[in-house]
CSV table of C-alpha atoms in Angstrom, one decimal:
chain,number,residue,atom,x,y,z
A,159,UNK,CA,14.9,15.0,10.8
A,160,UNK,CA,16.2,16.9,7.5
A,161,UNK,CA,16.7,20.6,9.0
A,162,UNK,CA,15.3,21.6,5.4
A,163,UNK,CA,11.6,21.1,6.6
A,164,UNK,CA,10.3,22.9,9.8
A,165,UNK,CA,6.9,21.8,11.3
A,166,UNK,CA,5.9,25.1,13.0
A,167,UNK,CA,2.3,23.0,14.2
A,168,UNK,CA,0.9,19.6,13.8
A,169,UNK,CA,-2.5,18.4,14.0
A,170,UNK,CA,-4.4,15.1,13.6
A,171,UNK,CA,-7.6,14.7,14.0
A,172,UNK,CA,-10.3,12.2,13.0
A,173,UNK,CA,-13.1,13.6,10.6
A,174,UNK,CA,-15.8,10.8,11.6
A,175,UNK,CA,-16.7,10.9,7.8
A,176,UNK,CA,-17.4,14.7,7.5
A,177,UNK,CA,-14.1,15.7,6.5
A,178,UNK,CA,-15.1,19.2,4.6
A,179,UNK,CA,-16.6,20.3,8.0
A,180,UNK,CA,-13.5,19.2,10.2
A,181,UNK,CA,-11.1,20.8,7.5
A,182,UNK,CA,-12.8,23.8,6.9
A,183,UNK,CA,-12.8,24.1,11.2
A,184,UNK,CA,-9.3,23.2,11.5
A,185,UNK,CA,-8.1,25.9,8.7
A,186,UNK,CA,-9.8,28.5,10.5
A,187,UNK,CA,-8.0,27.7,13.7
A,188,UNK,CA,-4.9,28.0,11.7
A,189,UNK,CA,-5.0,30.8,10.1
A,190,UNK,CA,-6.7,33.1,13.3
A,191,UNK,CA,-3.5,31.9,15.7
A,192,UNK,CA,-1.0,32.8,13.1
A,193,UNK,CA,-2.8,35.8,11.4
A,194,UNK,CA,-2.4,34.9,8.5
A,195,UNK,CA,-3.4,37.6,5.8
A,196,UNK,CA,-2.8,36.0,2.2
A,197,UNK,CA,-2.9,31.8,2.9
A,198,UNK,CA,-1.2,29.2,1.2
A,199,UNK,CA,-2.4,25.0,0.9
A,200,UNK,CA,-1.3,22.2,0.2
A,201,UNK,CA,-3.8,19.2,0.1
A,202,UNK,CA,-3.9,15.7,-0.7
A,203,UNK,CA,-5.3,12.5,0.8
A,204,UNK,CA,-8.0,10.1,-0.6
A,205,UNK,CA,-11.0,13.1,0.8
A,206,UNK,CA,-8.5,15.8,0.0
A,207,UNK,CA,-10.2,16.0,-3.3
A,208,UNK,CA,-13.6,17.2,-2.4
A,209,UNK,CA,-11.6,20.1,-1.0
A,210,UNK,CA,-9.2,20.7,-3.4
A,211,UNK,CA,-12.1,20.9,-5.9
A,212,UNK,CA,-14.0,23.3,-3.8
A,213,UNK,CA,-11.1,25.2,-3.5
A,214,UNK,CA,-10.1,25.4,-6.6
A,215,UNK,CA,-6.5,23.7,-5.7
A,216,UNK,CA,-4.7,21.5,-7.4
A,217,UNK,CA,-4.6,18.0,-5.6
A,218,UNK,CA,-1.7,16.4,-5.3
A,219,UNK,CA,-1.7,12.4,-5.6
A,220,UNK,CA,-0.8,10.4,-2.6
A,221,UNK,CA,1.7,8.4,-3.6
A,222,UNK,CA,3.8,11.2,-4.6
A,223,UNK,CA,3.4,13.2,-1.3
A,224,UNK,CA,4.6,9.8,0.6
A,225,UNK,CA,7.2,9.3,-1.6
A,226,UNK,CA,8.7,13.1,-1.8
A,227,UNK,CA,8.3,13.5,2.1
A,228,UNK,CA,10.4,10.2,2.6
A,229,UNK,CA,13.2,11.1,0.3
A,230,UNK,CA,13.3,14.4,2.6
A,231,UNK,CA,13.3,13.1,6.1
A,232,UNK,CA,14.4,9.4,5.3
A,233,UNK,CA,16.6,9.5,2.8
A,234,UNK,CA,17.7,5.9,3.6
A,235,UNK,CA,14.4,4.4,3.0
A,236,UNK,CA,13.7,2.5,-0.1
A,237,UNK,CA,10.3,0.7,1.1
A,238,UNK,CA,7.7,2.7,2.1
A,239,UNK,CA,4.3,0.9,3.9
A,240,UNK,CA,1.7,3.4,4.2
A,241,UNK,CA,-1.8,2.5,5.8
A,242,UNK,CA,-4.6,4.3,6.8
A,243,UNK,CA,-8.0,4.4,7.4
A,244,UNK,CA,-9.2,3.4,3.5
A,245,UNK,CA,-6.0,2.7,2.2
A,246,UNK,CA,-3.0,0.6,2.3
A,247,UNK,CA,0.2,1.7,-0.1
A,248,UNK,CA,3.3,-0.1,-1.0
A,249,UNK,CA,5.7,2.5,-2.5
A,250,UNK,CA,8.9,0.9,-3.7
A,251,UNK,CA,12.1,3.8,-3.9
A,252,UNK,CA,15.0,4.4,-5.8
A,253,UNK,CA,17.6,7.3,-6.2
A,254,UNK,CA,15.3,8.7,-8.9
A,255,UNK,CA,12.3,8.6,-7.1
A,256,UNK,CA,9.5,6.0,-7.5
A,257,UNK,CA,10.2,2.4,-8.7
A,258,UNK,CA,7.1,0.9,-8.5
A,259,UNK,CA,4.2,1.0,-6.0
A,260,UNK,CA,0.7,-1.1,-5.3
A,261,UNK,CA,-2.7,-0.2,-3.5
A,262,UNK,CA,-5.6,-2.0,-1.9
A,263,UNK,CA,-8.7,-2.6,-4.1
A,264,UNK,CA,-12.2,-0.8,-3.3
A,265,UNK,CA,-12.4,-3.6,0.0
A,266,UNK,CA,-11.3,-1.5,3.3
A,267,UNK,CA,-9.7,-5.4,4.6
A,268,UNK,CA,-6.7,-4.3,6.9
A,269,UNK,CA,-6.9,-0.9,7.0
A,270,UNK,CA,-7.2,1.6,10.2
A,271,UNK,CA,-11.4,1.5,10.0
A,272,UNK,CA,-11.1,-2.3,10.3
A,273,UNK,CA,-8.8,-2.0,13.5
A,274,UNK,CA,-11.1,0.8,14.3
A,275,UNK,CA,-14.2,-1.2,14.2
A,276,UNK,CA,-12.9,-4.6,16.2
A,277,UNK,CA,-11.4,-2.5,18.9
A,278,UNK,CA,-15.4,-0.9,19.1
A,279,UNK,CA,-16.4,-4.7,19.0
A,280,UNK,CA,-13.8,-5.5,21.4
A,281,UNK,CA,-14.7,-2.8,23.5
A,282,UNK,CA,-11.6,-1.3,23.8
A,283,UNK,CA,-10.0,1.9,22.4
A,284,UNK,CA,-7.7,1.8,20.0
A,285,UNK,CA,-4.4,2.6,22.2
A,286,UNK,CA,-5.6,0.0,24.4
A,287,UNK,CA,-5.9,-2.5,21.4
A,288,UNK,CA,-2.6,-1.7,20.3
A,289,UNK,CA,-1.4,-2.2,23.6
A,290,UNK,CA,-3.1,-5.4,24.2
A,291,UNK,CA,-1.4,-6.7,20.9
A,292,UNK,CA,2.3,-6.7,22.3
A,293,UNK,CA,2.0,-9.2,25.2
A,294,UNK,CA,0.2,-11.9,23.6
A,295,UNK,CA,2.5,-14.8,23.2
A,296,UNK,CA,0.6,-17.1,20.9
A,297,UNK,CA,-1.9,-15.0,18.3
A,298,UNK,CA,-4.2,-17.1,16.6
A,299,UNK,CA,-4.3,-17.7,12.5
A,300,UNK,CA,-6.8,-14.6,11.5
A,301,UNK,CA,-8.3,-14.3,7.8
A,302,UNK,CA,-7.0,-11.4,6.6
A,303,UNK,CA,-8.4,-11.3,2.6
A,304,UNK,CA,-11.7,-10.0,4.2
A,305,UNK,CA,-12.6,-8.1,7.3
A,306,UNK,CA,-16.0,-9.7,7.2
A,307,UNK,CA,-14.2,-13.1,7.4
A,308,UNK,CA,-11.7,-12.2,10.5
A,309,UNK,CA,-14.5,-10.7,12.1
A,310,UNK,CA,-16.3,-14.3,11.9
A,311,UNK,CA,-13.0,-16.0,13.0
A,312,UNK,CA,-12.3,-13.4,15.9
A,313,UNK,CA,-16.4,-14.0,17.0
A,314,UNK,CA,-15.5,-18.2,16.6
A,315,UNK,CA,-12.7,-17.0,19.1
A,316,UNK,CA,-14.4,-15.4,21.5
A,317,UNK,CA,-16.9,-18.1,22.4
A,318,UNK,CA,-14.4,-20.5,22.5
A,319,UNK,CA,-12.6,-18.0,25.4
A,320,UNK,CA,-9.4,-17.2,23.6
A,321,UNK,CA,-7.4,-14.7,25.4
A,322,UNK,CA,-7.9,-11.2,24.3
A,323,UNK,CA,-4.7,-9.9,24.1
A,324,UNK,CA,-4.2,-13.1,21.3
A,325,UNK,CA,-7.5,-12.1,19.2
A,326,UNK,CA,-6.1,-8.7,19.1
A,327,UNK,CA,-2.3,-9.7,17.7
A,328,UNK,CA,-4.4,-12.2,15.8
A,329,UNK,CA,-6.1,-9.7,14.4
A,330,UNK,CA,-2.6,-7.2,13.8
A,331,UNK,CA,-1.0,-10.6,12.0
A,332,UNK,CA,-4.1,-11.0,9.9
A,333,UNK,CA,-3.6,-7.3,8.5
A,334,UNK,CA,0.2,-7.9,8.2
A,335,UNK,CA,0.1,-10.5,6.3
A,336,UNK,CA,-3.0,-9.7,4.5
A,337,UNK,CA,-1.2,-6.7,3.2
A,338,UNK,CA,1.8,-9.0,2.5
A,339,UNK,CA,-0.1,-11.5,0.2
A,340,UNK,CA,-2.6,-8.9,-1.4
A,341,UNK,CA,-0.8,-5.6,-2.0
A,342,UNK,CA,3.4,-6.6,-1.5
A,343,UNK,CA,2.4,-9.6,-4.0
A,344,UNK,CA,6.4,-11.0,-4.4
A,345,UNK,CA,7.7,-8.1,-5.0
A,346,UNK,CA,11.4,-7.4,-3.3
A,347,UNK,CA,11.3,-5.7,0.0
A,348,UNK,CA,15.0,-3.4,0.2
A,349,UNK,CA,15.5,-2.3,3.5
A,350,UNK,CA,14.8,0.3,4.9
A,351,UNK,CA,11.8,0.3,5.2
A,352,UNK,CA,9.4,2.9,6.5
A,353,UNK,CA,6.0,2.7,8.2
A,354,UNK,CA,3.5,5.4,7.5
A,355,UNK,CA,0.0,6.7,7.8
A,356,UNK,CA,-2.6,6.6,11.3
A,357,UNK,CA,-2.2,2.6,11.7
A,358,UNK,CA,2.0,3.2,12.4
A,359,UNK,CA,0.7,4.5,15.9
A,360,UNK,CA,-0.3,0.8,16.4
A,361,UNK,CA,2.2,-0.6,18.5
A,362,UNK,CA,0.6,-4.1,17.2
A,363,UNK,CA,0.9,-3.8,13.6
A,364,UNK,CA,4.3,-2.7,13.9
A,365,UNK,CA,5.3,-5.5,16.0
A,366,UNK,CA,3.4,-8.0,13.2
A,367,UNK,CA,5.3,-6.4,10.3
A,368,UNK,CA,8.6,-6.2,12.1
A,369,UNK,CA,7.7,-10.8,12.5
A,370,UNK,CA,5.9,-11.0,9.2
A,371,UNK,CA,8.9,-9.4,6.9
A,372,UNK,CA,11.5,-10.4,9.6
A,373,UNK,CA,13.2,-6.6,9.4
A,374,UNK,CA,12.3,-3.8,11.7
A,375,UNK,CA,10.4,-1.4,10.3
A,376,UNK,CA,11.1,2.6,11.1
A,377,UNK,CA,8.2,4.5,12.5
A,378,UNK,CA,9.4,8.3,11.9
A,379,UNK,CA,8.2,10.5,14.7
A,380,UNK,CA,5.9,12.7,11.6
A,381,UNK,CA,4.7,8.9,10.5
A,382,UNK,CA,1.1,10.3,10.6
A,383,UNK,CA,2.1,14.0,8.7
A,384,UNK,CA,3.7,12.1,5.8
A,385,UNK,CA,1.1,13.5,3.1
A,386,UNK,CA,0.9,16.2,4.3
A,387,UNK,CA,4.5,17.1,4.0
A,388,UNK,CA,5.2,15.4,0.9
A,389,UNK,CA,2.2,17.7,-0.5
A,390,UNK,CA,3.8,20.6,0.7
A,391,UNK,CA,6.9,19.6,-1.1
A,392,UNK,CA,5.7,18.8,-4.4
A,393,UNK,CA,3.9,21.8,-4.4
A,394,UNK,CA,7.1,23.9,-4.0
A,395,UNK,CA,8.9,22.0,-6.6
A,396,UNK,CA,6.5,22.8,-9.3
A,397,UNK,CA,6.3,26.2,-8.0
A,398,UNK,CA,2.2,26.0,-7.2
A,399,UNK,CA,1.1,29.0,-5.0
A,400,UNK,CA,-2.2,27.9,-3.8
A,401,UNK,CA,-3.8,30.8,-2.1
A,402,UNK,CA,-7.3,30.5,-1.4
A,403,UNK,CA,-10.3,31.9,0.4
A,404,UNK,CA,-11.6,29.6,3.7
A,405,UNK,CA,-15.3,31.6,3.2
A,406,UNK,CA,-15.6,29.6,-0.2
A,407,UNK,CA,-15.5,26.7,1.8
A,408,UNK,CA,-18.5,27.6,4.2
A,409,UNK,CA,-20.3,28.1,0.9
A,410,UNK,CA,-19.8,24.9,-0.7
A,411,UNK,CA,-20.4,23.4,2.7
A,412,UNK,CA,-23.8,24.8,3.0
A,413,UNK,CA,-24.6,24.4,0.1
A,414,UNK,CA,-24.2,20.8,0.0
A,415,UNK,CA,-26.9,20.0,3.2
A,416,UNK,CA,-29.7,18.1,2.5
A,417,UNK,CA,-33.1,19.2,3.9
A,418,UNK,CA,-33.6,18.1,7.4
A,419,UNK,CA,-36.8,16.6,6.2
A,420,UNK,CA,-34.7,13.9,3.8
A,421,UNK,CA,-36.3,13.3,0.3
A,422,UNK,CA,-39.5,12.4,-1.1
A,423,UNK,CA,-39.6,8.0,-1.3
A,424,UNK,CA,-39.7,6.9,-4.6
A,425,UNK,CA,-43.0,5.7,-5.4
A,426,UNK,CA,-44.8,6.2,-8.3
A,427,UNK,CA,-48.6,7.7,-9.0
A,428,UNK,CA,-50.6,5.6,-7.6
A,429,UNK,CA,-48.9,2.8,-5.8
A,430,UNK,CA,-50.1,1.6,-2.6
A,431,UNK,CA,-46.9,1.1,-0.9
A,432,UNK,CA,-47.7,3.4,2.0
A,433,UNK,CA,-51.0,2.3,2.5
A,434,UNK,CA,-49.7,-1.7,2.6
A,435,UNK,CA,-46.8,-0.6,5.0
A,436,UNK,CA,-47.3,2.6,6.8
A,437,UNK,CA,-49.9,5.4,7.9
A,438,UNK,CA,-48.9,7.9,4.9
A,439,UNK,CA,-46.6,9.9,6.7
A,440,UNK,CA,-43.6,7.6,5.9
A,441,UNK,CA,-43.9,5.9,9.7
A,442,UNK,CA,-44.0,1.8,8.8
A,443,UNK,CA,-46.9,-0.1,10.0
A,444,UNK,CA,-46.3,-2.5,13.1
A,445,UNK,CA,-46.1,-5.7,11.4
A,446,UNK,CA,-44.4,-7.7,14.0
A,447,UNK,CA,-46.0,-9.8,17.5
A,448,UNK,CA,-44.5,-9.3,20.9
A,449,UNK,CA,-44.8,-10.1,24.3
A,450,UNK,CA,-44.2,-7.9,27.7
A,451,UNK,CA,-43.1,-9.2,31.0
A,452,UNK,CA,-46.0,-10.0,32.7
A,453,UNK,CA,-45.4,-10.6,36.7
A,454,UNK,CA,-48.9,-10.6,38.0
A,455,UNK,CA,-48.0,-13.4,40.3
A,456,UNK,CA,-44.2,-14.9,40.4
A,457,UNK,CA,-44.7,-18.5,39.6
A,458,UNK,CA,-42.1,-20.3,41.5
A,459,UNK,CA,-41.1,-23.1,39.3
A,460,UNK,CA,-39.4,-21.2,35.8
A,461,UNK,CA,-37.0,-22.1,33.4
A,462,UNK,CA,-34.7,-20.0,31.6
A,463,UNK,CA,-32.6,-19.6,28.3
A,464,UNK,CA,-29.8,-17.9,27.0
A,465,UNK,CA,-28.8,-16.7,24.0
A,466,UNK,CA,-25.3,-16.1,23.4
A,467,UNK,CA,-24.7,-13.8,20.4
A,468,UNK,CA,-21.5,-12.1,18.5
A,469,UNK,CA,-23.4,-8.7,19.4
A,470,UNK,CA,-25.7,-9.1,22.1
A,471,UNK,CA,-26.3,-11.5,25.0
A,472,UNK,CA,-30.1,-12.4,25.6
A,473,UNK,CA,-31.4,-14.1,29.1
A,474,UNK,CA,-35.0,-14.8,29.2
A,475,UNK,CA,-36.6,-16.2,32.5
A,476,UNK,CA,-40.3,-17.9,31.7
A,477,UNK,CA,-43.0,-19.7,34.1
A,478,UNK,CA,-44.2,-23.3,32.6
A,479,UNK,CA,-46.8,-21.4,31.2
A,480,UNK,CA,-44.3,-19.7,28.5
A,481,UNK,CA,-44.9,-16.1,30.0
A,482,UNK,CA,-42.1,-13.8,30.4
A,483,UNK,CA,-41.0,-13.3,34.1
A,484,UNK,CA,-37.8,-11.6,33.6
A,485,UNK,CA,-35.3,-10.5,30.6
A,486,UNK,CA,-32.1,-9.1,30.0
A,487,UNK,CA,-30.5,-7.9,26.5
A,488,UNK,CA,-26.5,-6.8,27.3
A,489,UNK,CA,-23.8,-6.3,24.8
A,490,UNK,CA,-21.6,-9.2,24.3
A,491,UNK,CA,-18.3,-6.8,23.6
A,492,UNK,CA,-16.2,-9.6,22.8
A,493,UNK,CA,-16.7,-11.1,26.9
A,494,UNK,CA,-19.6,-13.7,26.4
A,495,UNK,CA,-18.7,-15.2,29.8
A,496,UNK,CA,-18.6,-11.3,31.3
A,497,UNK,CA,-22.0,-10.7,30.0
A,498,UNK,CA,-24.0,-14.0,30.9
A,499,UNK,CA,-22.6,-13.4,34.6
A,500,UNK,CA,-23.8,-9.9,34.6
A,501,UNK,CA,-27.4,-11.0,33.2
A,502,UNK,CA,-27.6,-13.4,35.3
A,503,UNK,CA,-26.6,-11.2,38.5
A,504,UNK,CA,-29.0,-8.8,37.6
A,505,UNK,CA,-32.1,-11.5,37.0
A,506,UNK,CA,-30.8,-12.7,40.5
A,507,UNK,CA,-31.8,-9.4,41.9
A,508,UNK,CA,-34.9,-8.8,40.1
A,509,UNK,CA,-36.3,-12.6,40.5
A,510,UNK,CA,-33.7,-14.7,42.2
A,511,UNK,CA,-35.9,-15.2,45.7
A,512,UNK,CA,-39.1,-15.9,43.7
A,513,UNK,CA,-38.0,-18.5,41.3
A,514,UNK,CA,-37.0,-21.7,41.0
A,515,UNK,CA,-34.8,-22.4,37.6
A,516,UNK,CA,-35.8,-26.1,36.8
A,517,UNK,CA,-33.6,-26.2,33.7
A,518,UNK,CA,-31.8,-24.2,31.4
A,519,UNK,CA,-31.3,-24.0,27.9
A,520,UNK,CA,-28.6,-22.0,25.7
A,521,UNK,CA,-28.2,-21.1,21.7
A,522,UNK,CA,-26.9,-18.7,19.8
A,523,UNK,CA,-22.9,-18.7,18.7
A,524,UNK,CA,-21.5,-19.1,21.8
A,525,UNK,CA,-23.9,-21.8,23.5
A,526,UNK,CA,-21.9,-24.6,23.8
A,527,UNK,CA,-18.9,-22.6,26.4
A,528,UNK,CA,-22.0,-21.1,28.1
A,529,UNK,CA,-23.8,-24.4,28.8
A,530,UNK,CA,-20.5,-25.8,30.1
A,531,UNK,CA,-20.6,-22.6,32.2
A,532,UNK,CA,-23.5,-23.2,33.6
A,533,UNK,CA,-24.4,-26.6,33.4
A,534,UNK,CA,-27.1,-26.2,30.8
A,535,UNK,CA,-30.0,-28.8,30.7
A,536,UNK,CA,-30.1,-28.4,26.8
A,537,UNK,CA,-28.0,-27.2,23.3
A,538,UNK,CA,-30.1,-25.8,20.3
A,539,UNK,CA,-29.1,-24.1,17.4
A,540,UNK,CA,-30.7,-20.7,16.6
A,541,UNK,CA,-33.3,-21.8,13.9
A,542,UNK,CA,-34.3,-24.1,16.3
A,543,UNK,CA,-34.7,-21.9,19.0
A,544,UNK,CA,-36.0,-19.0,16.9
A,545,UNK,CA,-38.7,-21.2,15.2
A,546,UNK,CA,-40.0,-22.5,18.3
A,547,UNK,CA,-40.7,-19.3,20.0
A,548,UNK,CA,-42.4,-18.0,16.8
A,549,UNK,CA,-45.0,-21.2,16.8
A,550,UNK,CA,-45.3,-20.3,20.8
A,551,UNK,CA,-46.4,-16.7,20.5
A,552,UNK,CA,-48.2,-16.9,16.7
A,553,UNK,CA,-48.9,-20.2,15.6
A,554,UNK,CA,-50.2,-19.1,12.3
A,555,UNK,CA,-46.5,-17.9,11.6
A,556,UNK,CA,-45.4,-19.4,8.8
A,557,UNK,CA,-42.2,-17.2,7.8
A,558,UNK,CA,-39.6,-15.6,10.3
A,559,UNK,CA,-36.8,-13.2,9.0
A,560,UNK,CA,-33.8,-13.4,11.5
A,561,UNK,CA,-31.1,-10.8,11.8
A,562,UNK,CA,-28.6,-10.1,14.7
A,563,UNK,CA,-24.6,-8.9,14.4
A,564,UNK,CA,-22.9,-11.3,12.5
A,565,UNK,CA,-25.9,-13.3,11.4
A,566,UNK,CA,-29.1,-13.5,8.9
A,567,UNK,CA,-32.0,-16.2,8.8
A,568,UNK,CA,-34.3,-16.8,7.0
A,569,UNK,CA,-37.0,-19.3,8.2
A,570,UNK,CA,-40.1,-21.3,6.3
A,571,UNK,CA,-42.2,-22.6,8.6
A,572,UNK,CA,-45.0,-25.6,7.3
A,573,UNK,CA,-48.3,-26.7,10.5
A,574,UNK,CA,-45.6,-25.8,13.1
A,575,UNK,CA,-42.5,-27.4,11.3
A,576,UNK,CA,-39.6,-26.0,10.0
A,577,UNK,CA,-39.3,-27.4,6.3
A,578,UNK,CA,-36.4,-25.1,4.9
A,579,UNK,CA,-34.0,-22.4,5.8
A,580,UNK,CA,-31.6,-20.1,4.7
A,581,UNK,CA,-28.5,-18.1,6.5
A,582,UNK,CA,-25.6,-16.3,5.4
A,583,UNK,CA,-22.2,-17.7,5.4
A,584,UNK,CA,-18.8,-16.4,6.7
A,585,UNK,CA,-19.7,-12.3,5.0
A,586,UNK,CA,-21.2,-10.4,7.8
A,587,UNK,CA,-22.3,-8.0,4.9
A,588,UNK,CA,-25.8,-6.6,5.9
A,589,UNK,CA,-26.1,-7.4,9.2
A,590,UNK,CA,-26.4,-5.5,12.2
A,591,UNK,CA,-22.3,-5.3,12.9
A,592,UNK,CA,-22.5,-4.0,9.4
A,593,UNK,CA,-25.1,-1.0,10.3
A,594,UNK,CA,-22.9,-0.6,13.6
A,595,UNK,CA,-19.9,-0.3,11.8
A,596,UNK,CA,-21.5,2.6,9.4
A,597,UNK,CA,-22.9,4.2,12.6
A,598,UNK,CA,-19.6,4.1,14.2
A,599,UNK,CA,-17.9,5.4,10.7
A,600,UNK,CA,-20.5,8.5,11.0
A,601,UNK,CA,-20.4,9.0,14.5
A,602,UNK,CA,-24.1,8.9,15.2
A,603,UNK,CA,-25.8,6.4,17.7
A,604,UNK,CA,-27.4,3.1,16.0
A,605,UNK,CA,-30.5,3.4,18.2
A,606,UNK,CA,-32.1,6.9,17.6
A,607,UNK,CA,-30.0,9.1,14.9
A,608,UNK,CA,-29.3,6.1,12.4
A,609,UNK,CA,-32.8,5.7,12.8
């Protein structure tokens, strides 16, 4: 490391998409431990700005900050790869600085918050998904153009009981050479080249690009504290002196909460909206039919069905009568064959002596592995599946909107027959991985905050 720049503390910290609050925290842990009197900062970053601006601080562009703190510590470098949780930058060097660059668009496809969100899926954390990424031997052919699109390849892969470890390199080449095609676009790699930004912790992606470009890339030990630097830098070479006051920042912060109690819906003078869908205290009305488990009396002779999701993993056990005996709803995480075991260990506890299955029946994404697994008596597809039960419960049902993790349905039903339907292709945009993934990005639980 150049001896001309002295790190005297490093932190890095996630800001789970409040980064005002964990910044203005952070500062003040700073400046107590040194004591600092009259402060100085330096800021930049893609949520640097809201700062800066409440600050009153000049904000200094990212690309430069990368690019300055590169010259400084690797002066050798002429191809910088920077990637983080937003944003992925190819910075192109020369001896005068910056030759050219290139960003990602708005879409977040191969950034950190993609890894982020199919290690969650995956049910791993992310060091153990980076991990996980350098033993596979054979990684499976990802799309990379759109997360919504790897995420339907890597769910395609997971019923079909890839290993792991290869969905996850799969899933590191994907966002290699996604970032080759999409942001490098032909333009002439010089060695060498430098790896940058949260994702270089990710022993996976490194290994990807090393393969994909065919040159080993350099992971500086500061690979996360690049901007940061570089800010600091540019900010001396212009000879900006950024003092500021941290109570400013409690003010803005505070200033920027929304009531507890949200704000008013937008309906206008005398619409009926809440009268049609809720009690006119903004609480919807119960619009939809279900059943409870009845067990009165154990009927002997059952039957039971599976559904194998991207999400969630559904077991149902019923009498010949179609009432519910016993039911299990367990998170897939990536291990469909994991989770119809469990269910089916735990409806062997609860029922097991009572019952006896006479057949079995499977649908959802991953129903054709399962009813190998366990012999299953039938195969339906879910609009099959989810049409029939409708008709069972309400046979006056003529409409049934379907949505789990990666899918939507929606379902006309004519006298008991389905006569048209609809479902979304490979996007996953608006369904429930979709609200998990904003959950997960605001790190608040999906069943009773998000609420």
């Amino acid at each position: 490391m150049n001896e001309s720049v002295n790190l005297f503390k490093k932190i890095y910290e996630r800001h789970n998409g409040q980064p005002l609050i964990t910044a203005n925290r952070l500062l003040k842990e700073v400046i107590s431990q040194y004591s600092w009197d009259t402060p100085l900062l330096s800021i930049t970053g893609s949520s640097g700005k809201l700062i800066s601006d409440a600050l009153g601080i000049k904000h200094v562009n990212e690309i430069v900050a990368q690019s300055l703190a590169t010259k400084e510590l690797l002066p050798s470098v002429k191809t910088v790869i920077e990637m983080g949780g937003e944003d992925s930058k190819l910075i192109l060097l020369n001896d005068n600085g910056i030759e050219d660059f290139s960003m990602n668009s708005v879409c977040a496809a191969g950034t950190g918050s993609f890894l982020d969100q199919q290690a969650e899926r995956l049910n791993f954390s992310i060091e153990e998904f980076s991990d996980l990424a350098t033993i596979s031997k054979f990684p499976p052919r990802i799309a990379g153009r759109c997360s919504v699109f790897a995420k339907s390849d890597m769910i395609h892969l997971q019923q079909i009981a890839s290993p792991v470890e290869d969905i996850v390199a799969g899933l590191c080449f994907a966002v290699a050479r996604n970032f080759k095609g999409s942001i490098v676009k032909g333009r002439n790699i010089i060695p060498h080249i430098s790896f940058q930004g949260g994702v270089a912790a990710n022993a996976g992606i490194v290994r990807a690009f090393n393969e994909i470009f065919g040159i080993e890339v350099i992971v500086h030990d500061n690979f996360a504290f690049m901007g940061a630097i570089g800010a600091v830098l540019k900010d001396i070479t212009d000879n900006e002196i950024n003092k500021f006051d941290i109570g400013i920042l409690d003010e803005h912060i505070n200033s920027n909460r929304e009531s507890d109690n949200g704000r008013s819906p937008l309906i206008v003078e005398g619409d009926d909206f809440l009268i049609r869908h809720g009690n006119g205290d903004r609480k919807p009305a119960t619009v939809f039919h279900k059943t409870n488990v009845l067990k009165e009396s154990l009927p002997g002779r059952a039957f039971m069905g599976i559904d194998i999701g991207s999400i969630s993993t559904n077991l149902a056990v019923i009498d010949e009568k179609g009432k519910l005996i016993a039911k299990r709803y367990l998170m897939t995480s990536g291990r469909p064959i994991d989770a119809v075991m469990r269910g089916l260990k735990e409806i062997e506890e609860e029922v097991g002596d009572q019952v006896n299955i006479l057949g079995v029946g499977t649908t959802g994404s991953g129903r054709y592995m399962i009813a190998d697994l366990v012999k299953a008596d039938i195969v339906k597809n879910e609009i099959t599946a989810q049409a029939r039960a409708a008709i069972f419960i309400d046979n006056t049902v003529d409409t049934i909107f379907e949505i789990g993790g990666q899918d939507s349905k929606y379902i006309s039903i004519d006298n008991g027959i389905v006569i048209d339907f609809e479902m979304n292709k490979a996007c996953a945009a608006g369904t429930g991985s979709f609200l998990e993934e904003q959950a997960d990005k605001l790190n608040i639980s999906i069943k009773e905050e998000f609420a």
